[in-house]
Coordinates of C-alpha atoms in Angstrom, one line a residue:
Chain A
X951 CA 0.3 -0.1 0.1
X952 CA 1.4 3.8 -0.4
X953 CA 2.9 5.5 2.3
X954 CA 0.6 7.8 3.8
X955 CA 2.7 9.9 6.0
X956 CA 6.4 10.7 6.8
X957 CA 6.2 10.2 10.6
X958 CA 3.5 8.9 12.4
X959 CA 3.5 9.5 16.4
X960 CA 1.7 7.0 18.7
X961 CA 1.1 8.4 22.4
X962 CA 0.1 5.1 24.3
X963 CA 0.7 1.7 22.9
X964 CA -1.9 -0.6 24.5
X965 CA -4.1 -3.0 22.6
X966 CA -5.1 0.0 20.2
X967 CA -2.1 1.8 20.0
X968 CA -0.1 -1.6 19.0
X969 CA -2.7 -2.8 16.7
X970 CA -2.2 0.4 14.8
X971 CA 1.5 0.4 15.2
X972 CA 1.3 -3.2 13.4
X973 CA -1.0 -2.1 10.8
X974 CA 1.3 0.8 9.7
X975 CA 4.5 -1.7 9.5
X976 CA 2.3 -4.5 8.0
X977 CA 1.1 -2.0 5.5
X978 CA 4.1 0.6 5.1
X979 CA 1.9 3.6 5.8
X980 CA 4.5 5.7 7.2
X981 CA 8.2 6.2 6.9
X982 CA 9.0 6.3 10.5
X983 CA 6.8 5.5 13.7
X984 CA 7.8 7.0 17.1
X985 CA 6.2 5.4 20.1
X986 CA 5.8 7.2 23.4
X987 CA 4.1 6.0 26.6
X988 CA 4.6 6.9 30.4
X989 CA 5.9 3.5 31.6
X990 CA 9.3 2.6 30.9
X991 CA 8.3 -1.0 31.1
X992 CA 5.5 -0.8 28.4
X993 CA 7.8 1.0 26.3
X994 CA 10.6 -1.5 26.3
X995 CA 8.2 -4.3 25.6
X996 CA 7.2 -2.0 22.6
X997 CA 10.6 -2.1 21.4
X998 CA 11.1 -5.7 21.8
X999 CA 8.0 -6.2 19.9
X1000 CA 9.7 -4.2 17.2
X1001 CA 6.2 -1.9 17.2
X1002 CA 8.2 1.2 15.9
X1003 CA 11.4 2.9 14.9
X1004 CA 11.8 5.6 17.8
X1005 CA 10.8 5.1 21.5
X1006 CA 10.8 7.8 23.9
X1007 CA 9.0 8.4 27.3
X1008 CA 8.3 12.0 26.7
X1009 CA 5.1 12.6 24.4
X1010 CA 6.1 16.2 23.9
X1011 CA 9.7 14.8 22.0
X1012 CA 7.6 12.1 20.4
X1013 CA 5.4 14.2 18.2
X1014 CA 8.2 16.7 16.9
X1015 CA 8.1 16.8 13.3
X1016 CA 5.1 14.1 13.4
X1017 CA 2.1 14.5 10.4
X1018 CA -0.1 12.5 12.5
X1019 CA -0.3 12.2 16.1
X1020 CA -2.6 9.1 17.4
X1021 CA -3.2 9.6 21.2
X1022 CA -4.5 6.3 22.6
X1023 CA -4.6 6.8 26.4
X1024 CA -7.6 6.0 28.6
X1025 CA -9.6 9.3 28.5
X1026 CA -9.1 10.3 31.7
X1027 CA -5.4 11.1 30.6
X1028 CA -6.4 13.0 27.6
X1029 CA -5.7 16.5 29.0
X1030 CA -2.6 15.7 30.5
X1031 CA -1.4 14.5 26.9
X1032 CA -2.9 17.3 24.9
X1033 CA -1.0 20.0 27.4
X1034 CA 2.2 17.8 26.8
X1035 CA 2.2 17.8 23.2
X1036 CA 1.0 20.8 22.4
X1037 CA 4.1 23.1 22.4
X1038 CA 5.8 20.6 20.2
X1039 CA 3.2 19.9 17.4
X1040 CA 4.6 21.1 14.2
X1041 CA 2.1 23.6 11.9
X1042 CA -0.1 21.1 9.7
X1043 CA 0.2 18.5 11.9
X1044 CA -3.1 16.0 12.4
X1045 CA -3.8 15.4 15.9
X1046 CA -6.3 12.5 16.7
X1047 CA -7.6 10.4 19.5
X1048 CA -9.2 6.9 19.9
X1049 CA -11.2 7.2 23.1
X1050 CA -14.3 6.1 23.8
X1051 CA -15.9 9.3 24.7
X1052 CA -15.6 12.2 22.6
X1053 CA -17.3 15.3 24.6
X1054 CA -15.1 14.8 27.2
X1055 CA -12.0 13.9 25.0
X1056 CA -12.9 17.4 23.1
X1057 CA -13.2 19.5 26.3
X1058 CA -10.1 18.1 27.8
X1059 CA -7.6 18.5 24.6
X1060 CA -9.2 21.2 22.0
X1061 CA -8.3 23.8 24.6
X1062 CA -4.4 22.9 24.3
X1063 CA -4.6 22.5 20.8
X1064 CA -2.2 25.5 18.6
X1065 CA -3.5 27.4 15.9
X1066 CA -2.5 25.5 12.3
X1067 CA -2.8 21.8 14.0
X1068 CA -5.7 20.0 12.7
X1069 CA -7.4 18.3 15.8
X1070 CA -9.6 15.8 14.6
X1071 CA -11.4 13.4 17.3
X1072 CA -12.1 9.9 16.4
X1073 CA -13.1 6.5 17.7
X1074 CA -12.5 2.8 16.3
X1075 CA -15.3 0.9 17.0
X1076 CA -12.9 -2.1 17.5
X1077 CA -11.4 -4.0 20.6
X1078 CA -10.9 -7.3 22.7
X1079 CA -11.0 -8.2 26.3
X1080 CA -7.0 -8.1 26.6
X1081 CA -4.9 -4.8 26.8
X1082 CA -1.1 -4.2 26.4
X1083 CA 1.2 -3.8 23.6
X1084 CA 1.1 -7.7 23.3
X1085 CA -2.6 -7.8 22.7
X1086 CA -2.5 -5.7 19.6
X1087 CA -3.0 -7.6 16.4
X1088 CA -3.2 -6.9 12.3
X1089 CA -7.0 -6.8 11.2
X1090 CA -8.3 -5.4 14.4
X1091 CA -9.8 -2.7 12.5
X1092 CA -11.1 -4.6 9.5
X1093 CA -14.5 -4.3 8.6
X1094 CA -15.2 -2.3 11.8
X1095 CA -16.5 1.4 11.7
X1096 CA -14.4 4.4 12.8
X1097 CA -16.2 7.2 13.9
X1098 CA -14.4 10.8 13.2
X1099 CA -16.1 13.8 15.1
X1100 CA -14.6 16.8 13.3
X1101 CA -15.4 20.3 14.8
X1102 CA -17.1 22.7 12.3
X1103 CA -14.6 24.2 9.8
X1104 CA -12.1 21.3 9.8
X1105 CA -9.7 21.0 6.9
X1106 CA -11.1 19.0 4.2
X1107 CA -7.5 18.0 2.9
X1108 CA -6.2 17.1 6.8
X1109 CA -9.5 15.1 7.1
X1110 CA -9.3 13.4 3.8
X1111 CA -6.1 11.9 5.0
X1112 CA -7.0 10.8 8.6
X1113 CA -10.4 9.2 6.2
X1114 CA -7.7 7.4 4.2
X1115 CA -5.6 6.2 6.9
X1116 CA -8.5 4.3 8.8
X1117 CA -9.7 3.3 5.5
X1118 CA -6.0 1.7 4.9
X1119 CA -6.7 -0.2 8.3
X1120 CA -10.0 -1.7 6.7
X1121 CA -12.2 0.5 8.6
X1122 CA -15.6 1.9 7.3
X1123 CA -15.5 5.7 8.4
X1124 CA -18.2 7.6 9.5
X1125 CA -18.8 11.5 10.8
X1126 CA -20.8 12.1 13.7
X1127 CA -21.4 14.9 16.3
X1128 CA -19.8 14.2 19.7
X1129 CA -22.8 14.2 21.7
X1130 CA -24.9 12.0 19.5
X1131 CA -21.3 9.6 19.5
X1132 CA -21.8 9.5 23.1
X1133 CA -24.8 8.7 23.2
X1134 CA -24.8 5.7 20.7
X1135 CA -21.7 4.4 22.4
X1136 CA -23.5 4.7 25.9
X1137 CA -26.3 2.0 24.6
X1138 CA -24.2 -0.1 22.2
X1139 CA -20.8 -0.2 24.4
X1140 CA -20.7 1.4 28.0
X1141 CA -24.2 0.1 29.5
X1142 CA -23.2 -3.5 28.1
X1143 CA -19.8 -3.7 29.7
X1144 CA -21.3 -1.9 33.2
X1145 CA -24.2 -4.5 33.2
X1146 CA -21.3 -7.6 32.4
X1147 CA -19.2 -6.2 35.4
X1148 CA -22.2 -5.7 37.6
X1149 CA -23.6 -9.2 37.0
X1150 CA -20.2 -10.8 37.4
X1151 CA -19.8 -8.8 40.7
X1152 CA -23.4 -10.0 41.6
X1153 CA -22.4 -13.7 41.1
X1154 CA -19.0 -13.3 43.0
X1155 CA -20.8 -12.1 46.3
X1156 CA -23.3 -14.8 46.8
X1157 CA -23.7 -16.9 49.8
X1158 CA -25.4 -19.4 48.9
X1159 CA -23.9 -20.2 45.8
X1160 CA -20.3 -21.0 45.6
X1161 CA -18.0 -19.4 43.1
X1162 CA -16.7 -22.9 41.8
X1163 CA -20.2 -23.7 40.9
X1164 CA -20.6 -20.5 39.1
X1165 CA -17.5 -21.3 37.1
X1166 CA -18.6 -25.1 36.6
X1167 CA -21.9 -24.1 35.0
X1168 CA -21.3 -20.8 33.5
X1169 CA -21.6 -22.4 30.0
X1170 CA -25.6 -22.0 30.2
X1171 CA -25.2 -18.4 29.9
X1172 CA -22.9 -16.3 32.5
X1173 CA -19.8 -16.8 30.5
X1174 CA -20.9 -14.6 28.0
X1175 CA -20.8 -11.8 30.1
X1176 CA -17.4 -12.6 31.7
X1177 CA -15.6 -11.5 28.4
X1178 CA -16.6 -7.8 28.8
X1179 CA -16.1 -7.9 32.5
X1180 CA -12.6 -9.0 31.8
X1181 CA -11.8 -6.0 29.8
X1182 CA -9.3 -3.1 31.1
X1183 CA -10.2 -1.6 34.3
X1184 CA -8.6 2.0 33.6
X1185 CA -9.9 2.5 30.4
X1186 CA -13.5 1.7 31.8
X1187 CA -13.3 3.6 34.8
X1188 CA -12.2 6.7 32.5
X1189 CA -15.3 6.0 30.4
X1190 CA -18.0 5.6 33.3
X1191 CA -16.3 8.8 34.7
X1192 CA -16.2 10.7 31.0
X1193 CA -19.6 10.0 29.8
X1194 CA -21.4 10.4 32.8
X1195 CA -24.5 12.0 31.4
X1196 CA -25.6 9.3 28.6
X1197 CA -24.8 6.4 30.8
X1198 CA -27.0 7.5 33.5
X1199 CA -29.7 8.2 31.0
X1200 CA -29.1 4.6 29.7
X1201 CA -29.0 2.9 33.3
X1202 CA -32.2 4.8 34.0
X1203 CA -34.0 3.1 31.3
X1204 CA -32.4 -0.1 31.7
X1205 CA -33.5 -0.4 35.2
X1206 CA -37.3 0.8 34.5
X1207 CA -37.6 -1.9 31.6
X1208 CA -36.0 -4.4 34.2
X1209 CA -38.6 -3.4 36.7
X1210 CA -41.3 -3.9 34.3
X1211 CA -39.6 -7.5 33.6
X1212 CA -39.1 -8.0 37.2
X1213 CA -43.0 -7.5 37.6
X1214 CA -44.0 -9.7 35.2
X1215 CA -42.3 -12.8 36.1
X1216 CA -43.6 -11.9 39.7
X1217 CA -47.1 -11.9 38.6
X1218 CA -46.9 -14.8 36.3
X1219 CA -47.7 -12.6 33.0
X1220 CA -46.3 -15.0 30.4
X1221 CA -47.5 -13.1 27.5
X1222 CA -45.4 -9.9 28.5
X1223 CA -42.2 -12.1 29.0
X1224 CA -43.0 -13.8 25.4
X1225 CA -43.6 -10.8 23.6
X1226 CA -40.0 -9.5 24.6
X1227 CA -38.3 -12.5 24.2
X1228 CA -39.5 -12.7 20.7
X1229 CA -38.9 -9.3 20.1
X1230 CA -35.4 -9.2 20.6
X1231 CA -34.9 -12.3 18.2
X1232 CA -34.8 -9.8 15.3
X1233 CA -32.3 -7.4 16.3
X1234 CA -29.5 -10.3 16.3
X1235 CA -30.7 -11.6 13.0
X1236 CA -30.0 -7.7 11.7
X1237 CA -26.8 -7.9 13.2
X1238 CA -25.4 -11.1 11.5
X1239 CA -26.8 -10.1 8.5
X1240 CA -25.1 -6.8 8.8
X1241 CA -21.6 -8.5 8.9
X1242 CA -21.3 -7.5 12.5
X1243 CA -21.4 -10.8 14.1
X1244 CA -20.9 -14.8 13.1
X1245 CA -24.1 -17.0 12.8
X1246 CA -22.0 -19.6 14.0
X1247 CA -23.3 -21.4 16.9
X1248 CA -22.3 -19.9 20.3
X1249 CA -20.0 -17.5 18.5
X1250 CA -18.3 -20.2 16.9
X1251 CA -17.0 -21.8 20.1
X1252 CA -18.3 -25.2 19.0
X1253 CA -16.1 -25.0 15.5
X1254 CA -13.1 -23.9 17.3
X1255 CA -13.6 -27.0 19.7
X1256 CA -14.0 -29.4 16.9
X1257 CA -10.6 -28.2 15.5
X1258 CA -8.8 -28.7 18.6
Chain B
X1363 CA -19.8 -48.1 22.1
X1364 CA -21.7 -50.4 23.8
X1365 CA -25.8 -50.6 23.5
X1366 CA -27.1 -49.0 26.7
X1367 CA -31.2 -49.5 26.3
X1368 CA -33.5 -51.6 24.0
X1369 CA -35.6 -48.8 23.5
X1370 CA -35.7 -44.9 24.0
X1371 CA -38.6 -42.6 23.8
X1372 CA -38.0 -39.1 23.1
X1373 CA -40.9 -36.7 24.1
X1374 CA -40.2 -33.5 22.5
X1375 CA -37.5 -33.1 19.7
X1376 CA -36.1 -29.4 19.6
X1377 CA -32.2 -28.5 19.9
X1378 CA -31.9 -31.0 23.1
X1379 CA -34.4 -33.8 22.2
X1380 CA -32.9 -33.9 18.9
X1381 CA -29.1 -33.5 19.7
X1382 CA -30.1 -36.7 22.2
X1383 CA -31.2 -38.5 19.1
X1384 CA -28.3 -37.7 17.3
X1385 CA -25.8 -38.9 19.7
X1386 CA -28.1 -42.0 20.4
X1387 CA -27.5 -42.7 16.7
X1388 CA -24.1 -41.9 16.4
X1389 CA -23.2 -44.0 19.3
X1390 CA -25.3 -46.8 19.1
X1391 CA -26.8 -46.5 22.4
X1392 CA -30.3 -47.8 21.9
X1393 CA -31.7 -50.5 19.8
X1394 CA -34.5 -48.4 18.9
X1395 CA -35.8 -44.7 19.0
X1396 CA -39.4 -43.5 19.3
X1397 CA -40.0 -40.0 18.5
X1398 CA -43.0 -38.2 19.8
X1399 CA -44.1 -34.1 19.5
X1400 CA -47.2 -32.6 19.6
X1401 CA -46.7 -30.9 16.2
X1402 CA -47.3 -33.1 13.2
X1403 CA -44.7 -30.6 11.3
X1404 CA -41.8 -30.9 13.7
X1405 CA -42.8 -34.7 13.8
X1406 CA -42.3 -34.8 10.2
X1407 CA -39.1 -32.8 10.0
X1408 CA -37.5 -35.2 12.5
X1409 CA -38.6 -38.0 10.5
X1410 CA -37.1 -36.5 7.3
X1411 CA -33.7 -36.0 9.4
X1412 CA -34.0 -39.7 10.2
X1413 CA -33.6 -38.8 14.0
X1414 CA -35.5 -42.1 15.1
X1415 CA -37.1 -45.6 14.4
X1416 CA -40.7 -44.5 15.0
X1417 CA -42.5 -41.1 14.9
X1418 CA -45.7 -40.8 16.7
X1419 CA -47.9 -37.7 17.6
X1420 CA -49.1 -39.7 20.9
X1421 CA -46.7 -39.3 24.0
X1422 CA -48.5 -42.1 25.6
X1423 CA -48.0 -44.2 22.6
X1424 CA -44.4 -43.1 22.5
X1425 CA -43.4 -44.7 25.9
X1426 CA -44.7 -48.2 25.8
X1427 CA -42.2 -50.7 26.3
X1428 CA -39.2 -47.9 26.3
X1429 CA -36.4 -48.6 29.0
X1430 CA -35.6 -45.0 29.0
X1431 CA -38.2 -42.2 28.5
X1432 CA -36.6 -38.4 27.9
X1433 CA -39.0 -35.5 28.3
X1434 CA -37.2 -32.5 26.4
X1435 CA -40.2 -30.0 26.1
X1436 CA -40.4 -26.4 27.8
X1437 CA -40.9 -26.8 31.8
X1438 CA -44.7 -25.5 31.4
X1439 CA -45.5 -28.3 29.6
X1440 CA -43.8 -31.4 32.2
X1441 CA -47.3 -32.0 33.9
X1442 CA -49.3 -32.6 31.0
X1443 CA -46.8 -34.8 29.3
X1444 CA -46.2 -36.6 32.6
X1445 CA -50.1 -37.2 33.0
X1446 CA -50.3 -38.7 29.3
X1447 CA -47.4 -40.9 29.5
X1448 CA -48.1 -42.2 33.0
X1449 CA -50.7 -44.8 32.1
X1450 CA -48.3 -46.1 29.6
X1451 CA -45.1 -46.7 31.4
X1452 CA -43.5 -50.2 31.5
X1453 CA -42.7 -51.3 35.4
X1454 CA -38.6 -50.5 35.7
X1455 CA -38.8 -47.7 33.2
X1456 CA -36.5 -44.8 33.9
X1457 CA -38.2 -41.5 33.4
X1458 CA -36.0 -38.1 32.8
X1459 CA -36.2 -34.7 31.9
X1460 CA -33.7 -31.9 30.4
X1461 CA -35.6 -29.1 32.0
X1462 CA -33.9 -26.0 33.2
X1463 CA -35.7 -25.6 36.6
X1464 CA -36.2 -28.8 38.7
X1465 CA -38.2 -28.0 41.9
X1466 CA -41.2 -27.1 39.4
X1467 CA -40.7 -30.1 37.2
X1468 CA -40.8 -32.4 39.9
X1469 CA -43.8 -30.9 41.4
X1470 CA -45.6 -31.4 38.0
X1471 CA -44.4 -34.8 37.3
X1472 CA -43.7 -36.6 40.4
X1473 CA -47.4 -36.9 41.5
X1474 CA -48.2 -38.6 38.2
X1475 CA -45.4 -41.5 38.5
X1476 CA -46.4 -44.7 38.9
X1477 CA -44.9 -47.0 41.7
X1478 CA -42.0 -49.1 39.9
X1479 CA -41.3 -46.5 37.6
X1480 CA -37.8 -44.6 38.6
X1481 CA -38.2 -40.9 37.7
X1482 CA -34.8 -39.2 38.1
X1483 CA -35.2 -35.8 37.1
X1484 CA -32.0 -34.3 34.9
X1485 CA -30.4 -30.9 33.5
X1486 CA -27.8 -31.2 31.1
X1487 CA -26.2 -27.8 31.0
X1488 CA -25.5 -27.4 27.3
X1489 CA -27.4 -25.1 24.7
X1490 CA -27.3 -22.7 21.9
X1491 CA -29.2 -19.8 20.5
X1492 CA -31.0 -22.1 18.0
X1493 CA -34.1 -24.1 18.4
X1494 CA -35.9 -27.0 16.9
X1495 CA -35.0 -30.1 15.4
X1496 CA -32.8 -29.0 12.9
X1497 CA -30.6 -26.9 15.3
X1498 CA -29.4 -30.5 17.3
X1499 CA -26.1 -31.8 16.7
X1500 CA -23.2 -34.6 18.1
X1501 CA -21.1 -32.7 20.6
X1502 CA -23.6 -30.8 22.4
X1503 CA -22.9 -32.1 25.5
X1504 CA -19.2 -33.0 25.4
X1505 CA -17.4 -31.5 28.4
X1506 CA -20.7 -30.2 29.7
X1507 CA -22.2 -31.0 32.9
X1508 CA -25.1 -32.8 33.4
X1509 CA -26.9 -32.6 36.9
X1510 CA -29.2 -34.9 38.3
X1511 CA -31.4 -34.5 40.9
X1512 CA -32.7 -37.9 42.0
X1513 CA -35.2 -37.7 45.1
X1514 CA -33.9 -39.9 48.5
X1515 CA -34.5 -43.5 47.8
X1516 CA -33.7 -43.8 43.8
X1517 CA -32.7 -47.3 42.9
X1518 CA -28.9 -47.4 42.3
X1519 CA -29.1 -49.3 39.2
X1520 CA -31.3 -47.0 37.6
X1521 CA -29.2 -44.2 38.5
X1522 CA -26.2 -45.8 37.4
X1523 CA -27.7 -46.6 33.8
X1524 CA -28.7 -43.1 33.6
X1525 CA -25.2 -41.7 34.3
X1526 CA -23.8 -43.8 32.1
X1527 CA -25.9 -42.7 29.2
X1528 CA -25.1 -38.9 30.1
X1529 CA -21.2 -40.2 30.4
X1530 CA -21.6 -41.7 26.8
X1531 CA -22.5 -38.5 25.2
X1532 CA -19.6 -37.0 27.0
X1533 CA -21.2 -35.3 29.8
X1534 CA -19.7 -34.8 33.4
X1535 CA -22.8 -36.0 35.8
X1536 CA -23.3 -34.3 39.0
X1537 CA -25.9 -34.7 41.7
X1538 CA -27.7 -31.9 43.7
X1539 CA -30.6 -31.3 45.3
X1540 CA -33.5 -29.6 43.4
X1541 CA -33.6 -26.4 45.5
X1542 CA -30.0 -25.9 45.0
X1543 CA -30.1 -26.8 41.4
X1544 CA -32.5 -23.7 40.9
X1545 CA -30.5 -21.4 42.7
X1546 CA -27.3 -22.2 40.8
X1547 CA -29.1 -22.1 37.5
X1548 CA -30.7 -18.6 38.4
X1549 CA -27.5 -17.2 38.9
X1550 CA -25.4 -18.8 36.3
X1551 CA -28.1 -19.1 33.4
X1552 CA -31.7 -17.7 34.1
X1553 CA -30.3 -14.1 35.2
X1554 CA -27.8 -13.5 32.2
X1555 CA -30.8 -14.8 29.9
X1556 CA -33.1 -12.1 31.6
X1557 CA -30.5 -9.4 31.5
X1558 CA -29.6 -10.1 28.1
X1559 CA -33.6 -9.8 27.0
X1560 CA -33.6 -6.6 28.8
X1561 CA -31.1 -4.8 27.4
X1562 CA -31.7 -5.6 23.7
X1563 CA -35.2 -4.4 24.6
X1564 CA -33.9 -1.4 26.1
X1565 CA -32.0 -0.6 22.8
X1566 CA -34.7 -1.2 20.8
X1567 CA -36.8 1.3 22.5
X1568 CA -34.6 4.5 22.3
X1569 CA -35.9 7.6 20.4
X1570 CA -32.5 9.3 20.2
X1571 CA -30.6 6.2 18.8
X1572 CA -31.4 4.2 15.7
X1573 CA -31.8 0.7 15.4
X1574 CA -29.6 0.9 12.4
X1575 CA -26.8 2.7 14.8
X1576 CA -27.4 0.0 17.7
X1577 CA -26.7 -2.8 14.7
X1578 CA -23.7 -1.0 12.7
X1579 CA -21.9 -0.4 16.3
X1580 CA -22.9 -3.3 18.0
X1581 CA -19.1 -5.1 18.2
X1582 CA -18.5 -2.4 20.6
X1583 CA -20.2 -5.0 23.3
X1584 CA -23.8 -4.9 22.6
X1585 CA -23.6 -7.8 20.3
X1586 CA -22.5 -10.4 22.9
X1587 CA -25.8 -10.2 24.5
X1588 CA -27.8 -10.3 21.2
X1589 CA -26.6 -14.1 21.0
X1590 CA -28.8 -15.0 24.7
X1591 CA -31.4 -12.8 23.6
X1592 CA -31.8 -15.0 20.6
X1593 CA -33.0 -18.1 22.5
X1594 CA -36.1 -20.0 22.2
X1595 CA -38.8 -17.4 23.5
X1596 CA -41.6 -20.3 24.8
X1597 CA -38.6 -22.0 26.9
X1598 CA -37.6 -18.9 28.6
X1599 CA -41.1 -17.7 29.3
X1600 CA -41.4 -20.9 31.1
X1601 CA -38.1 -20.8 33.0
X1602 CA -39.2 -17.5 34.2
X1603 CA -42.8 -18.5 35.5
X1604 CA -41.1 -21.8 36.7
X1605 CA -38.3 -20.7 38.4
X1606 CA -39.6 -17.5 40.0
X1607 CA -38.6 -17.3 43.7
X1608 CA -34.7 -18.1 43.0
X1609 CA -35.0 -15.4 39.8
X1610 CA -36.6 -12.5 42.1
X1611 CA -33.8 -13.1 44.4
X1612 CA -31.0 -12.8 41.8
X1613 CA -33.0 -9.8 40.4
X1614 CA -33.2 -8.0 43.7
X1615 CA -29.3 -8.3 44.3
X1616 CA -28.4 -7.5 40.6
X1617 CA -30.7 -4.4 41.1
X1618 CA -29.0 -3.5 44.4
X1619 CA -25.5 -3.9 42.8
X1620 CA -26.3 -1.7 39.9
X1621 CA -27.9 1.0 42.0
X1622 CA -24.3 1.0 43.6
X1623 CA -22.8 1.1 40.6
X1624 CA -25.0 4.0 39.2
X1625 CA -24.1 6.2 42.6
X1626 CA -20.2 5.8 41.9
X1627 CA -20.9 6.9 38.2
X1628 CA -23.1 9.9 39.5
X1629 CA -20.8 11.0 42.2
X1630 CA -17.5 10.0 40.2
X1631 CA -16.2 7.7 42.8
X1632 CA -13.5 5.8 40.5
X1633 CA -12.0 4.2 43.1
X1634 CA -15.1 1.9 43.6
X1635 CA -15.4 1.0 39.9
X1636 CA -11.8 0.3 39.6
X1637 CA -12.2 -2.1 42.4
X1638 CA -15.0 -3.9 41.0
X1639 CA -13.6 -4.0 37.3
X1640 CA -10.3 -5.2 38.8
X1641 CA -12.2 -8.2 40.6
X1642 CA -14.4 -9.6 37.5
X1643 CA -11.2 -10.2 35.8
X1644 CA -10.2 -13.1 38.0
X1645 CA -13.6 -15.2 37.5
X1646 CA -13.1 -15.0 33.7
X1647 CA -9.6 -16.9 34.1
X1648 CA -11.4 -19.1 36.2
X1649 CA -13.5 -20.0 33.7
X1650 CA -11.1 -20.4 31.0
X1651 CA -8.9 -22.7 33.4
X1652 CA -11.8 -24.7 34.2
X1653 CA -12.3 -25.6 30.3
X1654 CA -15.9 -23.7 30.3
X1655 CA -15.0 -21.0 27.2
X1656 CA -12.3 -20.7 24.9
X1657 CA -9.1 -18.2 25.7
X1658 CA -9.3 -17.1 22.0
X1659 CA -10.0 -13.3 21.4
X1660 CA -13.5 -12.2 21.1
X1661 CA -14.6 -15.6 21.9
X1662 CA -12.8 -16.9 18.5
X1663 CA -14.4 -14.7 16.1
X1664 CA -11.5 -13.3 14.7
X1665 CA -10.1 -16.6 14.5
X1666 CA -13.0 -17.8 12.1
X1667 CA -13.0 -14.7 10.3
X1668 CA -9.4 -15.1 9.3
X1669 CA -10.2 -18.8 7.9
X1670 CA -12.9 -17.3 6.1

């Protein structure tokens, strides 16, 4: 594939940052890649993995001369990173991020961005339950959506370059305003993670059912939740704190609906239960048709078992 | 494998019944298999699939001369089936079921069971999001648990034969009292399904986020819930109605824990969030170590994508 940038700087090298690094290397998208992260240990690991060309602890130093800067840190750290890199950004540079919340990231980063720098927030809708530089892989962004939330008046050329970059990684790029992004993600991502963490916590706390029983019989449904509940705690703490309003709204709706369902169970109202349980099947079919999940039984676990 | 029975009767031929039929055929566990189901269409389908040796609409007719009768119907239909088969059971026959609730099934079936028949309720902890006779497959029960809840004084020989049958299907057999079974399943299976149905319903009802957005961006977490929420509505309506007390208890605990989490989000208490989000990781590790789930990224979806 054609080279898109002379120098890319990656600030943060976890699951997302290291997947981006691997994609750039795999596809030759930049002449050079500089990697920066606060932890010496993680930086050394990135170097052992050969994820870039230069490795520096200072984010400011990393972004010097960079055409594209990608900030991939827990959203709570965005403001500090913006402040650290601002004085070192070259005129014309594109600065983007991969954070799961956009309103809060913009509020933290935009005020630090110098004139002449193109700040275009972004969010690749991709991830796994694993974290850290070893967890990244080529293909993570393939056929997944990447949402950009460019402010009004964003330079079209810069936006086109960033779009081309994500498309080179196999993503479909979509634009959205940040407020709407935060509502959409609250329901499709943040609420599911919170619910998953919560149910795993509830199960862990029971006195009458032992933890070993929960583990033994988890294939009957529970295990599906444990994948999301194994996600990176720092990332998810920050998401909860930085998309508070939208998350609280979705939690209220969820709890209201659950109370309705609970009442139907208590009073033996089978028709209400049957109606809901029928309606929800259609959404899964649509997700499979849209290519956003596999139609293989059990997410394909059986197929994998059979091969092993 | 050695033949274990002369004649098995399967009452109900959905996902579980038809998987059992395929296992018997595959492993030669019975000289003959008679299949019965209330729907003519389903019975014809079972015949086209060659799942048994005889196909009859009448459950009573099906169980005549059977050594082993396996009732695989929605738990709400257990009583009617017991009543229908009772006069036709031969002395010494073993009658079992595969229902997800045990207290209610025993209350419905036990009063009808004649003297000299061995009624040993059971529950294979296995299933998928698909239903009907076409959904079954050989291997569904492999390395999964099967819980038996034999009443006090159950004939040891009969119990041993039923145990040997499930072991021939690859299951690990465990005994439990019915009340405890219903509590364990309420947390590992019933609550997860109810929560999954509920969140999919909540997402479906939003005014500010469209259904097509929910579908497009579902890979960010939501899609994991849609698999459980695509399960058989009749089965799950009956489970909710027939394990009411244990389910209501688990729902109360879940909602209480969620309120605590919601409050931490509202007041910005990051430490409480971080603590829970860290604790839940350990359970997933234990489930993987126990062989109850794959450690492959995203349940192995990526690996399957890569092969396709």
